[in-house]
Amino acid sequence: MKKLRVAMKFTDDDIIKVLALANFRITKTELGAIFRAEDHPNFKPCGDQILRNFLNGLIIHQRGPRPPKSQDSQKPQ
């Protein structure tokens, strides 16, 4: 997560917005705990759920929302 943040040049606010695109809410305090040094008493490891939602939100951020499925594409031919 730290490397993605640096590579994308995201601030904490940017990451919170990307997570919100995936309908995942996180506070700045919780996010700050993820980016602390591992030996810090308030360090919290980045779990799979946060990373998964960040990547899903990043897809929406880069490509835009998925278009709705049309009824025509679901009919067998």
PDB file of N, CA, C and O in Angstrom:
ATOM      1  N   MET A   1       0.838  -1.187   0.000  1.00  0.00           N
ATOM      2  CA  MET A   1       0.000   0.000   0.000  1.00  0.00           C
ATOM      3  C   MET A   1       0.880   1.246   0.000  1.00  0.00           C
ATOM      4  O   MET A   1       0.567   2.205  -0.687  1.00  0.00           O
ATOM      5  N   LYS A   2       1.966   1.210   0.767  1.00  0.00           N
ATOM      6  CA  LYS A   2       2.864   2.361   0.818  1.00  0.00           C
ATOM      7  C   LYS A   2       3.474   2.627  -0.551  1.00  0.00           C
ATOM      8  O   LYS A   2       3.572   3.781  -0.977  1.00  0.00           O
ATOM      9  N   LYS A   3       3.860   1.580  -1.243  1.00  0.00           N
ATOM     10  CA  LYS A   3       4.484   1.741  -2.555  1.00  0.00           C
ATOM     11  C   LYS A   3       3.478   2.254  -3.589  1.00  0.00           C
ATOM     12  O   LYS A   3       3.827   3.045  -4.456  1.00  0.00           O
ATOM     13  N   LEU A   4       2.244   1.803  -3.496  1.00  0.00           N
ATOM     14  CA  LEU A   4       1.213   2.312  -4.400  1.00  0.00           C
ATOM     15  C   LEU A   4       0.959   3.790  -4.161  1.00  0.00           C
ATOM     16  O   LEU A   4       0.763   4.559  -5.108  1.00  0.00           O
ATOM     17  N   ARG A   5       0.955   4.177  -2.903  1.00  0.00           N
ATOM     18  CA  ARG A   5       0.741   5.584  -2.556  1.00  0.00           C
ATOM     19  C   ARG A   5       1.832   6.464  -3.157  1.00  0.00           C
ATOM     20  O   ARG A   5       1.544   7.512  -3.732  1.00  0.00           O
ATOM     21  N   VAL A   6       3.085   6.026  -3.048  1.00  0.00           N
ATOM     22  CA  VAL A   6       4.200   6.796  -3.596  1.00  0.00           C
ATOM     23  C   VAL A   6       4.160   6.797  -5.122  1.00  0.00           C
ATOM     24  O   VAL A   6       4.343   7.843  -5.758  1.00  0.00           O
ATOM     25  N   ALA A   7       3.907   5.637  -5.724  1.00  0.00           N
ATOM     26  CA  ALA A   7       3.895   5.526  -7.183  1.00  0.00           C
ATOM     27  C   ALA A   7       2.797   6.392  -7.806  1.00  0.00           C
ATOM     28  O   ALA A   7       3.017   6.999  -8.860  1.00  0.00           O
ATOM     29  N   MET A   8       1.649   6.453  -7.161  1.00  0.00           N
ATOM     30  CA  MET A   8       0.527   7.228  -7.699  1.00  0.00           C
ATOM     31  C   MET A   8       0.555   8.682  -7.241  1.00  0.00           C
ATOM     32  O   MET A   8      -0.274   9.474  -7.671  1.00  0.00           O
ATOM     33  N   LYS A   9       1.480   9.017  -6.335  1.00  0.00           N
ATOM     34  CA  LYS A   9       1.596  10.370  -5.779  1.00  0.00           C
ATOM     35  C   LYS A   9       0.279  10.807  -5.126  1.00  0.00           C
ATOM     36  O   LYS A   9      -0.206  11.922  -5.324  1.00  0.00           O
ATOM     37  N   PHE A  10      -0.308   9.888  -4.352  1.00  0.00           N
ATOM     38  CA  PHE A  10      -1.573  10.150  -3.676  1.00  0.00           C
ATOM     39  C   PHE A  10      -1.335  10.710  -2.283  1.00  0.00           C
ATOM     40  O   PHE A  10      -0.418  10.311  -1.581  1.00  0.00           O
ATOM     41  N   THR A  11      -2.200  11.621  -1.885  1.00  0.00           N
ATOM     42  CA  THR A  11      -2.230  12.101  -0.509  1.00  0.00           C
ATOM     43  C   THR A  11      -3.239  11.236   0.260  1.00  0.00           C
ATOM     44  O   THR A  11      -3.935  10.410  -0.336  1.00  0.00           O
ATOM     45  N   ASP A  12      -3.319  11.454   1.565  1.00  0.00           N
ATOM     46  CA  ASP A  12      -4.302  10.715   2.362  1.00  0.00           C
ATOM     47  C   ASP A  12      -5.714  10.980   1.864  1.00  0.00           C
ATOM     48  O   ASP A  12      -6.539  10.073   1.785  1.00  0.00           O
ATOM     49  N   ASP A  13      -6.000  12.233   1.507  1.00  0.00           N
ATOM     50  CA  ASP A  13      -7.334  12.576   1.004  1.00  0.00           C
ATOM     51  C   ASP A  13      -7.642  11.856  -0.304  1.00  0.00           C
ATOM     52  O   ASP A  13      -8.773  11.414  -0.526  1.00  0.00           O
ATOM     53  N   ASP A  14      -6.641  11.735  -1.174  1.00  0.00           N
ATOM     54  CA  ASP A  14      -6.838  11.024  -2.436  1.00  0.00           C
ATOM     55  C   ASP A  14      -7.175   9.554  -2.188  1.00  0.00           C
ATOM     56  O   ASP A  14      -8.071   8.998  -2.826  1.00  0.00           O
ATOM     57  N   ILE A  15      -6.481   8.941  -1.262  1.00  0.00           N
ATOM     58  CA  ILE A  15      -6.717   7.526  -0.948  1.00  0.00           C
ATOM     59  C   ILE A  15      -8.109   7.344  -0.360  1.00  0.00           C
ATOM     60  O   ILE A  15      -8.821   6.398  -0.708  1.00  0.00           O
ATOM     61  N   ILE A  16      -8.518   8.255   0.506  1.00  0.00           N
ATOM     62  CA  ILE A  16      -9.861   8.183   1.093  1.00  0.00           C
ATOM     63  C   ILE A  16     -10.926   8.310   0.004  1.00  0.00           C
ATOM     64  O   ILE A  16     -11.928   7.587   0.008  1.00  0.00           O
ATOM     65  N   LYS A  17     -10.709   9.193  -0.960  1.00  0.00           N
ATOM     66  CA  LYS A  17     -11.661   9.356  -2.070  1.00  0.00           C
ATOM     67  C   LYS A  17     -11.719   8.112  -2.946  1.00  0.00           C
ATOM     68  O   LYS A  17     -12.794   7.702  -3.383  1.00  0.00           O
ATOM     69  N   VAL A  18     -10.568   7.502  -3.213  1.00  0.00           N
ATOM     70  CA  VAL A  18     -10.531   6.282  -4.024  1.00  0.00           C
ATOM     71  C   VAL A  18     -11.252   5.150  -3.299  1.00  0.00           C
ATOM     72  O   VAL A  18     -12.022   4.399  -3.913  1.00  0.00           O
ATOM     73  N   LEU A  19     -11.025   5.019  -2.004  1.00  0.00           N
ATOM     74  CA  LEU A  19     -11.732   3.991  -1.235  1.00  0.00           C
ATOM     75  C   LEU A  19     -13.234   4.254  -1.212  1.00  0.00           C
ATOM     76  O   LEU A  19     -14.034   3.318  -1.243  1.00  0.00           O
ATOM     77  N   ALA A  20     -13.627   5.518  -1.182  1.00  0.00           N
ATOM     78  CA  ALA A  20     -15.052   5.852  -1.187  1.00  0.00           C
ATOM     79  C   ALA A  20     -15.707   5.444  -2.505  1.00  0.00           C
ATOM     80  O   ALA A  20     -16.891   5.101  -2.531  1.00  0.00           O
ATOM     81  N   LEU A  21     -14.951   5.463  -3.615  1.00  0.00           N
ATOM     82  CA  LEU A  21     -15.493   5.024  -4.902  1.00  0.00           C
ATOM     83  C   LEU A  21     -15.881   3.549  -4.866  1.00  0.00           C
ATOM     84  O   LEU A  21     -16.770   3.115  -5.591  1.00  0.00           O
ATOM     85  N   ALA A  22     -15.210   2.780  -4.017  1.00  0.00           N
ATOM     86  CA  ALA A  22     -15.525   1.363  -3.852  1.00  0.00           C
ATOM     87  C   ALA A  22     -16.475   1.143  -2.670  1.00  0.00           C
ATOM     88  O   ALA A  22     -16.602   0.022  -2.168  1.00  0.00           O
ATOM     89  N   ASN A  23     -17.113   2.211  -2.211  1.00  0.00           N
ATOM     90  CA  ASN A  23     -18.056   2.162  -1.079  1.00  0.00           C
ATOM     91  C   ASN A  23     -17.400   1.634   0.191  1.00  0.00           C
ATOM     92  O   ASN A  23     -17.989   0.830   0.921  1.00  0.00           O
ATOM     93  N   PHE A  24     -16.167   2.078   0.438  1.00  0.00           N
ATOM     94  CA  PHE A  24     -15.443   1.689   1.646  1.00  0.00           C
ATOM     95  C   PHE A  24     -15.054   2.966   2.373  1.00  0.00           C
ATOM     96  O   PHE A  24     -14.388   3.829   1.797  1.00  0.00           O
ATOM     97  N   ARG A  25     -15.465   3.088   3.611  1.00  0.00           N
ATOM     98  CA  ARG A  25     -15.188   4.291   4.399  1.00  0.00           C
ATOM     99  C   ARG A  25     -14.038   4.024   5.353  1.00  0.00           C
ATOM    100  O   ARG A  25     -13.982   2.981   6.006  1.00  0.00           O
ATOM    101  N   ILE A  26     -13.123   4.990   5.440  1.00  0.00           N
ATOM    102  CA  ILE A  26     -11.994   4.909   6.354  1.00  0.00           C
ATOM    103  C   ILE A  26     -11.663   6.324   6.803  1.00  0.00           C
ATOM    104  O   ILE A  26     -11.823   7.280   6.023  1.00  0.00           O
ATOM    105  N   THR A  27     -11.240   6.479   8.032  1.00  0.00           N
ATOM    106  CA  THR A  27     -10.886   7.808   8.535  1.00  0.00           C
ATOM    107  C   THR A  27      -9.401   8.069   8.294  1.00  0.00           C
ATOM    108  O   THR A  27      -8.626   7.144   8.037  1.00  0.00           O
ATOM    109  N   LYS A  28      -9.015   9.338   8.397  1.00  0.00           N
ATOM    110  CA  LYS A  28      -7.609   9.696   8.240  1.00  0.00           C
ATOM    111  C   LYS A  28      -6.758   9.049   9.324  1.00  0.00           C
ATOM    112  O   LYS A  28      -5.623   8.656   9.081  1.00  0.00           O
ATOM    113  N   THR A  29      -7.306   8.920  10.519  1.00  0.00           N
ATOM    114  CA  THR A  29      -6.582   8.301  11.628  1.00  0.00           C
ATOM    115  C   THR A  29      -6.299   6.831  11.333  1.00  0.00           C
ATOM    116  O   THR A  29      -5.182   6.357  11.543  1.00  0.00           O
ATOM    117  N   GLU A  30      -7.315   6.111  10.857  1.00  0.00           N
ATOM    118  CA  GLU A  30      -7.126   4.703  10.518  1.00  0.00           C
ATOM    119  C   GLU A  30      -6.125   4.545   9.378  1.00  0.00           C
ATOM    120  O   GLU A  30      -5.289   3.639   9.396  1.00  0.00           O
ATOM    121  N   LEU A  31      -6.212   5.431   8.396  1.00  0.00           N
ATOM    122  CA  LEU A  31      -5.289   5.384   7.268  1.00  0.00           C
ATOM    123  C   LEU A  31      -3.864   5.705   7.710  1.00  0.00           C
ATOM    124  O   LEU A  31      -2.910   5.065   7.273  1.00  0.00           O
ATOM    125  N   GLY A  32      -3.722   6.674   8.602  1.00  0.00           N
ATOM    126  CA  GLY A  32      -2.406   7.032   9.112  1.00  0.00           C
ATOM    127  C   GLY A  32      -1.743   5.886   9.856  1.00  0.00           C
ATOM    128  O   GLY A  32      -0.522   5.731   9.806  1.00  0.00           O
ATOM    129  N   ALA A  33      -2.536   5.063  10.529  1.00  0.00           N
ATOM    130  CA  ALA A  33      -1.994   3.919  11.260  1.00  0.00           C
ATOM    131  C   ALA A  33      -1.376   2.897  10.304  1.00  0.00           C
ATOM    132  O   ALA A  33      -0.404   2.232  10.645  1.00  0.00           O
ATOM    133  N   ILE A  34      -1.918   2.802   9.103  1.00  0.00           N
ATOM    134  CA  ILE A  34      -1.391   1.864   8.115  1.00  0.00           C
ATOM    135  C   ILE A  34      -0.010   2.307   7.622  1.00  0.00           C
ATOM    136  O   ILE A  34       0.861   1.480   7.375  1.00  0.00           O
ATOM    137  N   PHE A  35       0.188   3.610   7.513  1.00  0.00           N
ATOM    138  CA  PHE A  35       1.429   4.140   6.950  1.00  0.00           C
ATOM    139  C   PHE A  35       2.504   4.427   8.005  1.00  0.00           C
ATOM    140  O   PHE A  35       3.555   4.953   7.682  1.00  0.00           O
ATOM    141  N   ARG A  36       2.274   4.074   9.235  1.00  0.00           N
ATOM    142  CA  ARG A  36       3.290   4.260  10.282  1.00  0.00           C
ATOM    143  C   ARG A  36       4.369   3.201  10.147  1.00  0.00           C
ATOM    144  O   ARG A  36       4.185   2.178   9.482  1.00  0.00           O
ATOM    145  N   ALA A  37       5.490   3.442  10.823  1.00  0.00           N
ATOM    146  CA  ALA A  37       6.569   2.455  10.857  1.00  0.00           C
ATOM    147  C   ALA A  37       6.080   1.210  11.598  1.00  0.00           C
ATOM    148  O   ALA A  37       5.265   1.302  12.525  1.00  0.00           O
ATOM    149  N   GLU A  38       6.574   0.060  11.197  1.00  0.00           N
ATOM    150  CA  GLU A  38       6.095  -1.200  11.779  1.00  0.00           C
ATOM    151  C   GLU A  38       6.369  -1.315  13.273  1.00  0.00           C
ATOM    152  O   GLU A  38       5.646  -2.017  13.976  1.00  0.00           O
ATOM    153  N   ASP A  39       7.390  -0.625  13.765  1.00  0.00           N
ATOM    154  CA  ASP A  39       7.700  -0.718  15.192  1.00  0.00           C
ATOM    155  C   ASP A  39       6.970   0.333  16.028  1.00  0.00           C
ATOM    156  O   ASP A  39       7.121   0.386  17.234  1.00  0.00           O
ATOM    157  N   HIS A  40       6.156   1.176  15.402  1.00  0.00           N
ATOM    158  CA  HIS A  40       5.386   2.196  16.107  1.00  0.00           C
ATOM    159  C   HIS A  40       4.238   1.519  16.862  1.00  0.00           C
ATOM    160  O   HIS A  40       3.622   0.580  16.340  1.00  0.00           O
ATOM    161  N   PRO A  41       3.928   1.984  18.072  1.00  0.00           N
ATOM    162  CA  PRO A  41       2.851   1.331  18.848  1.00  0.00           C
ATOM    163  C   PRO A  41       1.470   1.432  18.197  1.00  0.00           C
ATOM    164  O   PRO A  41       0.615   0.579  18.442  1.00  0.00           O
ATOM    165  N   ASN A  42       1.230   2.438  17.374  1.00  0.00           N
ATOM    166  CA  ASN A  42      -0.080   2.597  16.729  1.00  0.00           C
ATOM    167  C   ASN A  42      -0.115   2.057  15.306  1.00  0.00           C
ATOM    168  O   ASN A  42      -1.063   2.318  14.573  1.00  0.00           O
ATOM    169  N   PHE A  43       0.889   1.292  14.919  1.00  0.00           N
ATOM    170  CA  PHE A  43       0.921   0.703  13.577  1.00  0.00           C
ATOM    171  C   PHE A  43      -0.194  -0.317  13.424  1.00  0.00           C
ATOM    172  O   PHE A  43      -0.505  -1.077  14.337  1.00  0.00           O
ATOM    173  N   LYS A  44      -0.819  -0.305  12.252  1.00  0.00           N
ATOM    174  CA  LYS A  44      -1.850  -1.287  11.935  1.00  0.00           C
ATOM    175  C   LYS A  44      -1.532  -1.831  10.546  1.00  0.00           C
ATOM    176  O   LYS A  44      -1.384  -1.060   9.600  1.00  0.00           O
ATOM    177  N   PRO A  45      -1.388  -3.138  10.394  1.00  0.00           N
ATOM    178  CA  PRO A  45      -1.091  -3.674   9.057  1.00  0.00           C
ATOM    179  C   PRO A  45      -2.272  -3.462   8.114  1.00  0.00           C
ATOM    180  O   PRO A  45      -3.434  -3.462   8.534  1.00  0.00           O
ATOM    181  N   CYS A  46      -1.956  -3.269   6.857  1.00  0.00           N
ATOM    182  CA  CYS A  46      -2.993  -3.094   5.839  1.00  0.00           C
ATOM    183  C   CYS A  46      -3.592  -4.458   5.540  1.00  0.00           C
ATOM    184  O   CYS A  46      -2.922  -5.352   5.037  1.00  0.00           O
ATOM    185  N   GLY A  47      -4.844  -4.614   5.838  1.00  0.00           N
ATOM    186  CA  GLY A  47      -5.503  -5.900   5.618  1.00  0.00           C
ATOM    187  C   GLY A  47      -5.917  -6.090   4.172  1.00  0.00           C
ATOM    188  O   GLY A  47      -5.865  -5.171   3.348  1.00  0.00           O
ATOM    189  N   ASP A  48      -6.316  -7.301   3.863  1.00  0.00           N
ATOM    190  CA  ASP A  48      -6.745  -7.641   2.511  1.00  0.00           C
ATOM    191  C   ASP A  48      -7.958  -6.829   2.071  1.00  0.00           C
ATOM    192  O   ASP A  48      -8.076  -6.435   0.916  1.00  0.00           O
ATOM    193  N   GLN A  49      -8.869  -6.573   3.010  1.00  0.00           N
ATOM    194  CA  GLN A  49     -10.091  -5.854   2.673  1.00  0.00           C
ATOM    195  C   GLN A  49      -9.792  -4.425   2.226  1.00  0.00           C
ATOM    196  O   GLN A  49     -10.357  -3.951   1.241  1.00  0.00           O
ATOM    197  N   ILE A  50      -8.890  -3.749   2.922  1.00  0.00           N
ATOM    198  CA  ILE A  50      -8.549  -2.373   2.563  1.00  0.00           C
ATOM    199  C   ILE A  50      -7.855  -2.348   1.210  1.00  0.00           C
ATOM    200  O   ILE A  50      -8.193  -1.532   0.345  1.00  0.00           O
ATOM    201  N   LEU A  51      -6.898  -3.237   1.008  1.00  0.00           N
ATOM    202  CA  LEU A  51      -6.173  -3.270  -0.259  1.00  0.00           C
ATOM    203  C   LEU A  51      -7.096  -3.620  -1.419  1.00  0.00           C
ATOM    204  O   LEU A  51      -7.041  -3.003  -2.481  1.00  0.00           O
ATOM    205  N   ARG A  52      -7.973  -4.598  -1.218  1.00  0.00           N
ATOM    206  CA  ARG A  52      -8.922  -4.992  -2.264  1.00  0.00           C
ATOM    207  C   ARG A  52      -9.832  -3.831  -2.652  1.00  0.00           C
ATOM    208  O   ARG A  52     -10.015  -3.539  -3.839  1.00  0.00           O
ATOM    209  N   ASN A  53     -10.362  -3.136  -1.661  1.00  0.00           N
ATOM    210  CA  ASN A  53     -11.243  -2.004  -1.950  1.00  0.00           C
ATOM    211  C   ASN A  53     -10.478  -0.841  -2.562  1.00  0.00           C
ATOM    212  O   ASN A  53     -11.022  -0.128  -3.411  1.00  0.00           O
ATOM    213  N   PHE A  54      -9.223  -0.639  -2.158  1.00  0.00           N
ATOM    214  CA  PHE A  54      -8.423   0.409  -2.772  1.00  0.00           C
ATOM    215  C   PHE A  54      -8.194   0.109  -4.249  1.00  0.00           C
ATOM    216  O   PHE A  54      -8.335   0.989  -5.093  1.00  0.00           O
ATOM    217  N   LEU A  55      -7.871  -1.129  -4.584  1.00  0.00           N
ATOM    218  CA  LEU A  55      -7.636  -1.495  -5.981  1.00  0.00           C
ATOM    219  C   LEU A  55      -8.923  -1.392  -6.807  1.00  0.00           C
ATOM    220  O   LEU A  55      -8.898  -0.916  -7.949  1.00  0.00           O
ATOM    221  N   ASN A  56     -10.047  -1.802  -6.232  1.00  0.00           N
ATOM    222  CA  ASN A  56     -11.331  -1.653  -6.935  1.00  0.00           C
ATOM    223  C   ASN A  56     -11.669  -0.182  -7.143  1.00  0.00           C
ATOM    224  O   ASN A  56     -12.146   0.210  -8.209  1.00  0.00           O
ATOM    225  N   GLY A  57     -11.431   0.644  -6.125  1.00  0.00           N
ATOM    226  CA  GLY A  57     -11.668   2.078  -6.263  1.00  0.00           C
ATOM    227  C   GLY A  57     -10.726   2.717  -7.260  1.00  0.00           C
ATOM    228  O   GLY A  57     -11.098   3.642  -7.984  1.00  0.00           O
ATOM    229  N   LEU A  58      -9.490   2.230  -7.328  1.00  0.00           N
ATOM    230  CA  LEU A  58      -8.517   2.754  -8.279  1.00  0.00           C
ATOM    231  C   LEU A  58      -8.944   2.470  -9.716  1.00  0.00           C
ATOM    232  O   LEU A  58      -8.776   3.311 -10.602  1.00  0.00           O
ATOM    233  N   ILE A  59      -9.532   1.307  -9.945  1.00  0.00           N
ATOM    234  CA  ILE A  59     -10.062   0.981 -11.272  1.00  0.00           C
ATOM    235  C   ILE A  59     -11.154   1.974 -11.655  1.00  0.00           C
ATOM    236  O   ILE A  59     -11.168   2.509 -12.766  1.00  0.00           O
ATOM    237  N   ILE A  60     -12.057   2.249 -10.736  1.00  0.00           N
ATOM    238  CA  ILE A  60     -13.131   3.213 -11.000  1.00  0.00           C
ATOM    239  C   ILE A  60     -12.542   4.603 -11.203  1.00  0.00           C
ATOM    240  O   ILE A  60     -12.973   5.346 -12.087  1.00  0.00           O
ATOM    241  N   HIS A  61     -11.540   4.960 -10.419  1.00  0.00           N
ATOM    242  CA  HIS A  61     -10.887   6.272 -10.522  1.00  0.00           C
ATOM    243  C   HIS A  61     -10.227   6.447 -11.891  1.00  0.00           C
ATOM    244  O   HIS A  61     -10.329   7.512 -12.500  1.00  0.00           O
ATOM    245  N   GLN A  62      -9.577   5.398 -12.390  1.00  0.00           N
ATOM    246  CA  GLN A  62      -8.848   5.498 -13.654  1.00  0.00           C
ATOM    247  C   GLN A  62      -9.754   5.323 -14.878  1.00  0.00           C
ATOM    248  O   GLN A  62      -9.604   6.046 -15.853  1.00  0.00           O
ATOM    249  N   ARG A  63     -10.672   4.374 -14.843  1.00  0.00           N
ATOM    250  CA  ARG A  63     -11.497   4.046 -16.005  1.00  0.00           C
ATOM    251  C   ARG A  63     -12.881   4.657 -15.987  1.00  0.00           C
ATOM    252  O   ARG A  63     -13.543   4.757 -17.014  1.00  0.00           O
ATOM    253  N   GLY A  64     -13.367   4.966 -14.808  1.00  0.00           N
ATOM    254  CA  GLY A  64     -14.739   5.426 -14.664  1.00  0.00           C
ATOM    255  C   GLY A  64     -15.607   4.269 -14.207  1.00  0.00           C
ATOM    256  O   GLY A  64     -15.173   3.111 -14.195  1.00  0.00           O
ATOM    257  N   PRO A  65     -16.846   4.549 -13.814  1.00  0.00           N
ATOM    258  CA  PRO A  65     -17.730   3.482 -13.330  1.00  0.00           C
ATOM    259  C   PRO A  65     -18.084   2.510 -14.451  1.00  0.00           C
ATOM    260  O   PRO A  65     -18.101   2.859 -15.628  1.00  0.00           O
ATOM    261  N   ARG A  66     -18.369   1.284 -14.050  1.00  0.00           N
ATOM    262  CA  ARG A  66     -18.748   0.246 -15.004  1.00  0.00           C
ATOM    263  C   ARG A  66     -20.115   0.585 -15.589  1.00  0.00           C
ATOM    264  O   ARG A  66     -21.049   0.923 -14.856  1.00  0.00           O
ATOM    265  N   PRO A  67     -20.256   0.504 -16.906  1.00  0.00           N
ATOM    266  CA  PRO A  67     -21.567   0.787 -17.485  1.00  0.00           C
ATOM    267  C   PRO A  67     -22.579  -0.277 -17.082  1.00  0.00           C
ATOM    268  O   PRO A  67     -22.216  -1.441 -16.893  1.00  0.00           O
ATOM    269  N   PRO A  68     -23.836   0.120 -16.941  1.00  0.00           N
ATOM    270  CA  PRO A  68     -24.852  -0.864 -16.555  1.00  0.00           C
ATOM    271  C   PRO A  68     -25.030  -1.907 -17.648  1.00  0.00           C
ATOM    272  O   PRO A  68     -24.902  -1.617 -18.837  1.00  0.00           O
ATOM    273  N   LYS A  69     -25.336  -3.134 -17.225  1.00  0.00           N
ATOM    274  CA  LYS A  69     -25.558  -4.213 -18.185  1.00  0.00           C
ATOM    275  C   LYS A  69     -26.899  -3.994 -18.870  1.00  0.00           C
ATOM    276  O   LYS A  69     -27.901  -3.700 -18.228  1.00  0.00           O
ATOM    277  N   SER A  70     -26.923  -4.150 -20.173  1.00  0.00           N
ATOM    278  CA  SER A  70     -28.178  -3.988 -20.906  1.00  0.00           C
ATOM    279  C   SER A  70     -28.910  -5.325 -20.955  1.00  0.00           C
ATOM    280  O   SER A  70     -28.318  -6.391 -20.828  1.00  0.00           O
ATOM    281  N   GLN A  71     -30.192  -5.261 -21.185  1.00  0.00           N
ATOM    282  CA  GLN A  71     -31.004  -6.465 -21.250  1.00  0.00           C
ATOM    283  C   GLN A  71     -30.677  -7.273 -22.501  1.00  0.00           C
ATOM    284  O   GLN A  71     -30.797  -8.489 -22.521  1.00  0.00           O
ATOM    285  N   ASP A  72     -30.231  -6.605 -23.589  1.00  0.00           N
ATOM    286  CA  ASP A  72     -29.938  -7.290 -24.841  1.00  0.00           C
ATOM    287  C   ASP A  72     -28.742  -8.220 -24.703  1.00  0.00           C
ATOM    288  O   ASP A  72     -28.715  -9.289 -25.327  1.00  0.00           O
ATOM    289  N   SER A  73     -27.763  -7.876 -23.899  1.00  0.00           N
ATOM    290  CA  SER A  73     -26.568  -8.693 -23.784  1.00  0.00           C
ATOM    291  C   SER A  73     -26.801  -9.958 -22.964  1.00  0.00           C
ATOM    292  O   SER A  73     -25.992 -10.878 -23.012  1.00  0.00           O
ATOM    293  N   GLN A  74     -27.903 -10.042 -22.243  1.00  0.00           N
ATOM    294  CA  GLN A  74     -28.180 -11.199 -21.403  1.00  0.00           C
ATOM    295  C   GLN A  74     -29.044 -12.258 -22.125  1.00  0.00           C
ATOM    296  O   GLN A  74     -29.199 -13.347 -21.616  1.00  0.00           O
ATOM    297  N   LYS A  75     -29.589 -11.916 -23.270  1.00  0.00           N
ATOM    298  CA  LYS A  75     -30.432 -12.872 -23.991  1.00  0.00           C
ATOM    299  C   LYS A  75     -29.582 -13.877 -24.762  1.00  0.00           C
ATOM    300  O   LYS A  75     -28.620 -13.495 -25.420  1.00  0.00           O
ATOM    301  N   PRO A  76     -29.917 -15.158 -24.681  1.00  0.00           N
ATOM    302  CA  PRO A  76     -29.172 -16.161 -25.477  1.00  0.00           C
ATOM    303  C   PRO A  76     -29.516 -16.021 -26.948  1.00  0.00           C
ATOM    304  O   PRO A  76     -30.623 -15.659 -27.321  1.00  0.00           O
ATOM    305  N   GLN A  77     -28.571 -16.384 -27.794  1.00  0.00           N
ATOM    306  CA  GLN A  77     -28.807 -16.257 -29.242  1.00  0.00           C
ATOM    307  C   GLN A  77     -28.964 -17.575 -29.901  1.00  0.00           C
ATOM    308  O   GLN A  77     -28.543 -18.570 -29.642  1.00  0.00           O
TER     309      GLN A  77
END
